[in-house]
Amino acid sequence: ASLSVPADLVRIGFSVETEAPSAGEATEENAGLMESVVGALRGADIPGLDLETYGYVLRPEYEVARDGSGTRTITGYRVQNNVRVSFPDVDAAGEILDLAVNAGANRVANLQFEASDTKAARMEALRMAVLNAREQADAIASAMGVGLGIALEVQGGISAPNPRAPAGIMLRAAAESTTPVEAGDQMVAASVTITYRILEGGS
């Protein structure tokens, strides 16, 4: 059995990537862009918005010599810095995307919609799964001309709900338009396998 739960939490990861001839230039450019992105996100009028930076990477870029010697030469440096935001207003996802991209973020690392509280839905899905199993077992037993006794074995349970990611996003640079993002629902599923005792004669 499965149930849908409306999403009430959005998580988005952004990355700022820069490349320059020297490590210092790449680092300085990246820092400026990330400061702009963080400032734009912090300045957004979105209640409950939480922000954190993570995963800073600085690495050299190489070019292999074409003379067959296998010699590698450093041609520049690439810096990647990441920021993650979460907020409860699912309708503001498009606005946050536009703010970050227009401020300098050049990669959307992750976009997920979640339901913050799925306990009641998970319990209901489990109850429905047990009822569905009993209904199917009754139908099989009736067709066989026998009855069902007590449940001898029960296996299964509730699967952890997976955050929902939109299938595709078109990022628009135009200030007058907002990137359309559909939140949708989060699915909660439960599965059980029940072994019943068979009663001869249908009693």
Tab-separated table of C-alpha atoms in Angstrom:
chain	number	residue	atom	x	y	z
A	1	ALA	CA	0.000	0.000	0.000
A	2	SER	CA	1.166	3.539	-0.635
A	3	LEU	CA	0.033	7.026	0.326
A	4	SER	CA	1.056	10.463	-0.889
A	5	VAL	CA	2.029	13.144	1.613
A	6	PRO	CA	2.229	16.809	0.553
A	7	ALA	CA	5.773	18.173	0.624
A	8	ASP	CA	6.384	20.939	3.148
A	9	LEU	CA	10.182	21.235	3.008
A	10	VAL	CA	12.581	22.121	0.182
A	11	ARG	CA	16.324	21.407	0.074
A	12	ILE	CA	18.507	22.861	-2.679
A	13	GLY	CA	22.256	22.618	-3.146
A	14	PHE	CA	24.121	25.169	-5.254
A	15	SER	CA	27.719	25.208	-6.444
A	16	VAL	CA	29.956	28.041	-7.555
A	17	GLU	CA	32.719	26.878	-9.906
A	18	THR	CA	35.517	29.113	-11.138
A	19	GLU	CA	38.658	28.515	-13.190
A	20	ALA	CA	41.693	30.758	-13.576
A	21	PRO	CA	45.405	30.513	-14.510
A	22	SER	CA	46.497	30.683	-10.865
A	23	ALA	CA	45.115	29.215	-7.668
A	24	GLY	CA	44.905	32.651	-6.108
A	25	GLU	CA	42.850	34.077	-8.961
A	26	ALA	CA	40.468	31.121	-9.002
A	27	THR	CA	40.057	31.312	-5.224
A	28	GLU	CA	39.486	35.064	-5.205
A	29	GLU	CA	36.928	34.952	-7.999
A	30	ASN	CA	35.094	32.075	-6.344
A	31	ALA	CA	35.015	33.819	-2.973
A	32	GLY	CA	33.478	36.914	-4.536
A	33	LEU	CA	30.771	34.953	-6.324
A	34	MET	CA	29.967	32.818	-3.299
A	35	GLU	CA	29.701	35.918	-1.110
A	36	SER	CA	27.203	37.307	-3.607
A	37	VAL	CA	25.194	34.059	-3.651
A	38	VAL	CA	25.110	33.762	0.141
A	39	GLY	CA	24.143	37.418	0.463
A	40	ALA	CA	21.292	37.028	-2.007
A	41	LEU	CA	19.977	33.926	-0.239
A	42	ARG	CA	20.249	35.446	3.237
A	43	GLY	CA	18.489	38.546	1.980
A	44	ALA	CA	15.552	36.583	0.599
A	45	ASP	CA	12.311	37.205	2.429
A	46	ILE	CA	11.699	33.481	3.007
A	47	PRO	CA	10.673	32.565	6.598
A	48	GLY	CA	12.549	29.636	8.092
A	49	LEU	CA	15.329	29.582	5.499
A	50	ASP	CA	18.433	27.745	6.753
A	51	LEU	CA	21.780	28.031	4.966
A	52	GLU	CA	25.137	26.254	5.240
A	53	THR	CA	28.283	26.051	3.107
A	54	TYR	CA	30.141	22.775	2.574
A	55	GLY	CA	32.564	20.917	0.318
A	56	TYR	CA	35.246	23.402	-0.750
A	57	VAL	CA	37.544	21.978	-3.464
A	58	LEU	CA	40.640	23.474	-5.146
A	59	ARG	CA	42.343	21.378	-7.813
A	60	PRO	CA	44.767	21.919	-10.702
A	61	GLU	CA	43.735	21.394	-14.310
A	62	TYR	CA	46.218	19.512	-16.498
A	63	GLU	CA	47.008	19.236	-20.192
A	64	VAL	CA	48.831	16.187	-21.546
A	65	ALA	CA	51.643	16.818	-24.054
A	66	ARG	CA	50.815	15.754	-27.609
A	67	ASP	CA	54.342	14.482	-28.327
A	68	GLY	CA	53.563	11.133	-26.714
A	69	SER	CA	55.820	11.702	-23.727
A	70	GLY	CA	52.909	11.667	-21.295
A	71	THR	CA	54.100	14.896	-19.699
A	72	ARG	CA	51.362	16.777	-17.890
A	73	THR	CA	51.369	20.545	-17.553
A	74	ILE	CA	49.192	22.572	-15.204
A	75	THR	CA	47.032	24.892	-17.307
A	76	GLY	CA	44.991	26.439	-14.524
A	77	TYR	CA	43.105	25.879	-11.305
A	78	ARG	CA	39.467	25.095	-10.624
A	79	VAL	CA	37.622	25.930	-7.409
A	80	GLN	CA	34.246	24.563	-6.375
A	81	ASN	CA	32.359	25.841	-3.353
A	82	ASN	CA	28.934	24.613	-2.276
A	83	VAL	CA	26.016	26.007	-0.343
A	84	ARG	CA	22.875	24.216	0.786
A	85	VAL	CA	19.568	25.843	1.722
A	86	SER	CA	16.405	24.421	3.225
A	87	PHE	CA	13.099	26.187	3.811
A	88	PRO	CA	9.442	25.282	4.438
A	89	ASP	CA	7.842	27.380	1.674
A	90	VAL	CA	7.632	24.981	-1.292
A	91	ASP	CA	6.141	27.710	-3.467
A	92	ALA	CA	9.356	29.732	-3.106
A	93	ALA	CA	11.605	27.116	-4.752
A	94	GLY	CA	11.640	28.882	-8.112
A	95	GLU	CA	12.403	32.230	-6.508
A	96	ILE	CA	15.342	30.797	-4.543
A	97	LEU	CA	16.716	29.119	-7.677
A	98	ASP	CA	16.621	32.384	-9.587
A	99	LEU	CA	18.204	34.355	-6.739
A	100	ALA	CA	21.162	31.984	-6.444
A	101	VAL	CA	21.762	31.609	-10.189
A	102	ASN	CA	21.489	35.327	-10.880
A	103	ALA	CA	23.897	36.019	-7.995
A	104	GLY	CA	26.580	33.709	-9.419
A	105	ALA	CA	25.778	30.060	-8.699
A	106	ASN	CA	26.491	28.084	-11.876
A	107	ARG	CA	25.366	24.625	-10.829
A	108	VAL	CA	22.310	23.263	-9.039
A	109	ALA	CA	23.716	20.260	-7.178
A	110	ASN	CA	20.469	18.984	-5.743
A	111	LEU	CA	16.799	19.906	-5.482
A	112	GLN	CA	14.479	17.844	-3.300
A	113	PHE	CA	10.993	18.190	-1.890
A	114	GLU	CA	10.270	16.413	1.383
A	115	ALA	CA	7.450	15.859	3.821
A	116	SER	CA	8.829	16.688	7.256
A	117	ASP	CA	6.446	14.405	9.190
A	118	THR	CA	5.415	11.115	7.591
A	119	LYS	CA	4.846	8.996	10.710
A	120	ALA	CA	1.032	9.014	10.564
A	121	ALA	CA	1.066	8.269	6.834
A	122	ARG	CA	3.557	5.419	7.289
A	123	MET	CA	1.414	3.825	9.976
A	124	GLU	CA	-1.684	4.150	7.788
A	125	ALA	CA	0.144	2.633	4.791
A	126	LEU	CA	1.175	-0.308	6.953
A	127	ARG	CA	-2.396	-0.810	8.183
A	128	MET	CA	-3.686	-0.673	4.600
A	129	ALA	CA	-1.060	-3.186	3.451
A	130	VAL	CA	-2.180	-5.674	6.113
A	131	LEU	CA	-5.842	-5.209	5.125
A	132	ASN	CA	-4.968	-5.635	1.434
A	133	ALA	CA	-3.044	-8.823	2.207
A	134	ARG	CA	-6.000	-10.236	4.144
A	135	GLU	CA	-8.416	-9.316	1.344
A	136	GLN	CA	-6.284	-11.068	-1.280
A	137	ALA	CA	-5.818	-14.116	0.936
A	138	ASP	CA	-9.581	-14.322	1.497
A	139	ALA	CA	-10.193	-14.219	-2.269
A	140	ILE	CA	-7.666	-17.005	-2.895
A	141	ALA	CA	-9.025	-19.157	-0.076
A	142	SER	CA	-12.609	-18.698	-1.286
A	143	ALA	CA	-11.639	-19.795	-4.797
A	144	MET	CA	-9.944	-22.870	-3.340
A	145	GLY	CA	-12.948	-23.753	-1.192
A	146	VAL	CA	-11.069	-23.376	2.082
A	147	GLY	CA	-11.045	-20.893	4.934
A	148	LEU	CA	-8.344	-18.818	6.582
A	149	GLY	CA	-7.094	-19.427	10.063
A	150	ILE	CA	-4.674	-17.397	12.128
A	151	ALA	CA	-1.656	-15.632	10.644
A	152	LEU	CA	1.382	-17.858	11.074
A	153	GLU	CA	4.049	-15.457	9.833
A	154	VAL	CA	4.256	-11.789	8.921
A	155	GLN	CA	7.164	-10.218	7.042
A	156	GLY	CA	7.740	-6.725	5.732
A	157	GLY	CA	7.321	-3.209	6.953
A	158	ILE	CA	7.557	0.409	5.906
A	159	SER	CA	10.072	1.645	3.404
A	160	ALA	CA	11.850	4.919	4.125
A	161	PRO	CA	10.256	7.685	2.050
A	162	ASN	CA	12.536	9.140	-0.606
A	163	PRO	CA	12.631	12.898	-1.164
A	164	ARG	CA	11.103	13.853	-4.508
A	165	ALA	CA	13.274	15.510	-7.129
A	166	PRO	CA	11.648	17.289	-10.091
A	167	ALA	CA	12.228	15.607	-13.451
A	168	GLY	CA	13.738	18.691	-15.043
A	169	ILE	CA	14.260	22.387	-14.439
A	170	MET	CA	14.754	25.224	-16.878
A	171	LEU	CA	16.879	27.928	-15.246
A	172	ARG	CA	16.015	31.333	-16.618
A	173	ALA	CA	18.234	34.358	-16.295
A	174	ALA	CA	15.487	36.866	-17.042
A	175	ALA	CA	14.682	38.890	-13.956
A	176	GLU	CA	11.032	39.221	-14.880
A	177	SER	CA	10.388	35.463	-14.918
A	178	THR	CA	10.538	32.893	-12.143
A	179	THR	CA	11.755	29.373	-12.769
A	180	PRO	CA	8.699	27.067	-12.662
A	181	VAL	CA	9.125	24.210	-10.168
A	182	GLU	CA	6.383	21.744	-9.294
A	183	ALA	CA	6.623	20.443	-5.723
A	184	GLY	CA	4.298	17.436	-5.859
A	185	ASP	CA	3.874	14.899	-3.077
A	186	GLN	CA	6.162	12.440	-1.328
A	187	MET	CA	5.187	8.775	-1.526
A	188	VAL	CA	5.111	6.590	1.576
A	189	ALA	CA	4.914	2.840	0.998
A	190	ALA	CA	4.508	-0.283	3.098
A	191	SER	CA	4.722	-3.928	2.068
A	192	VAL	CA	3.807	-7.071	3.978
A	193	THR	CA	3.749	-10.802	3.258
A	194	ILE	CA	1.452	-12.781	5.534
A	195	THR	CA	1.246	-16.570	5.750
A	196	TYR	CA	-2.136	-17.829	6.986
A	197	ARG	CA	-3.204	-21.233	8.236
A	198	ILE	CA	-5.640	-22.916	5.852
A	199	LEU	CA	-8.815	-24.392	7.316
A	200	GLU	CA	-10.296	-27.285	5.416
A	201	GLY	CA	-13.963	-27.087	4.526
A	202	GLY	CA	-13.968	-23.291	4.547
A	203	SER	CA	-14.755	-23.033	8.257
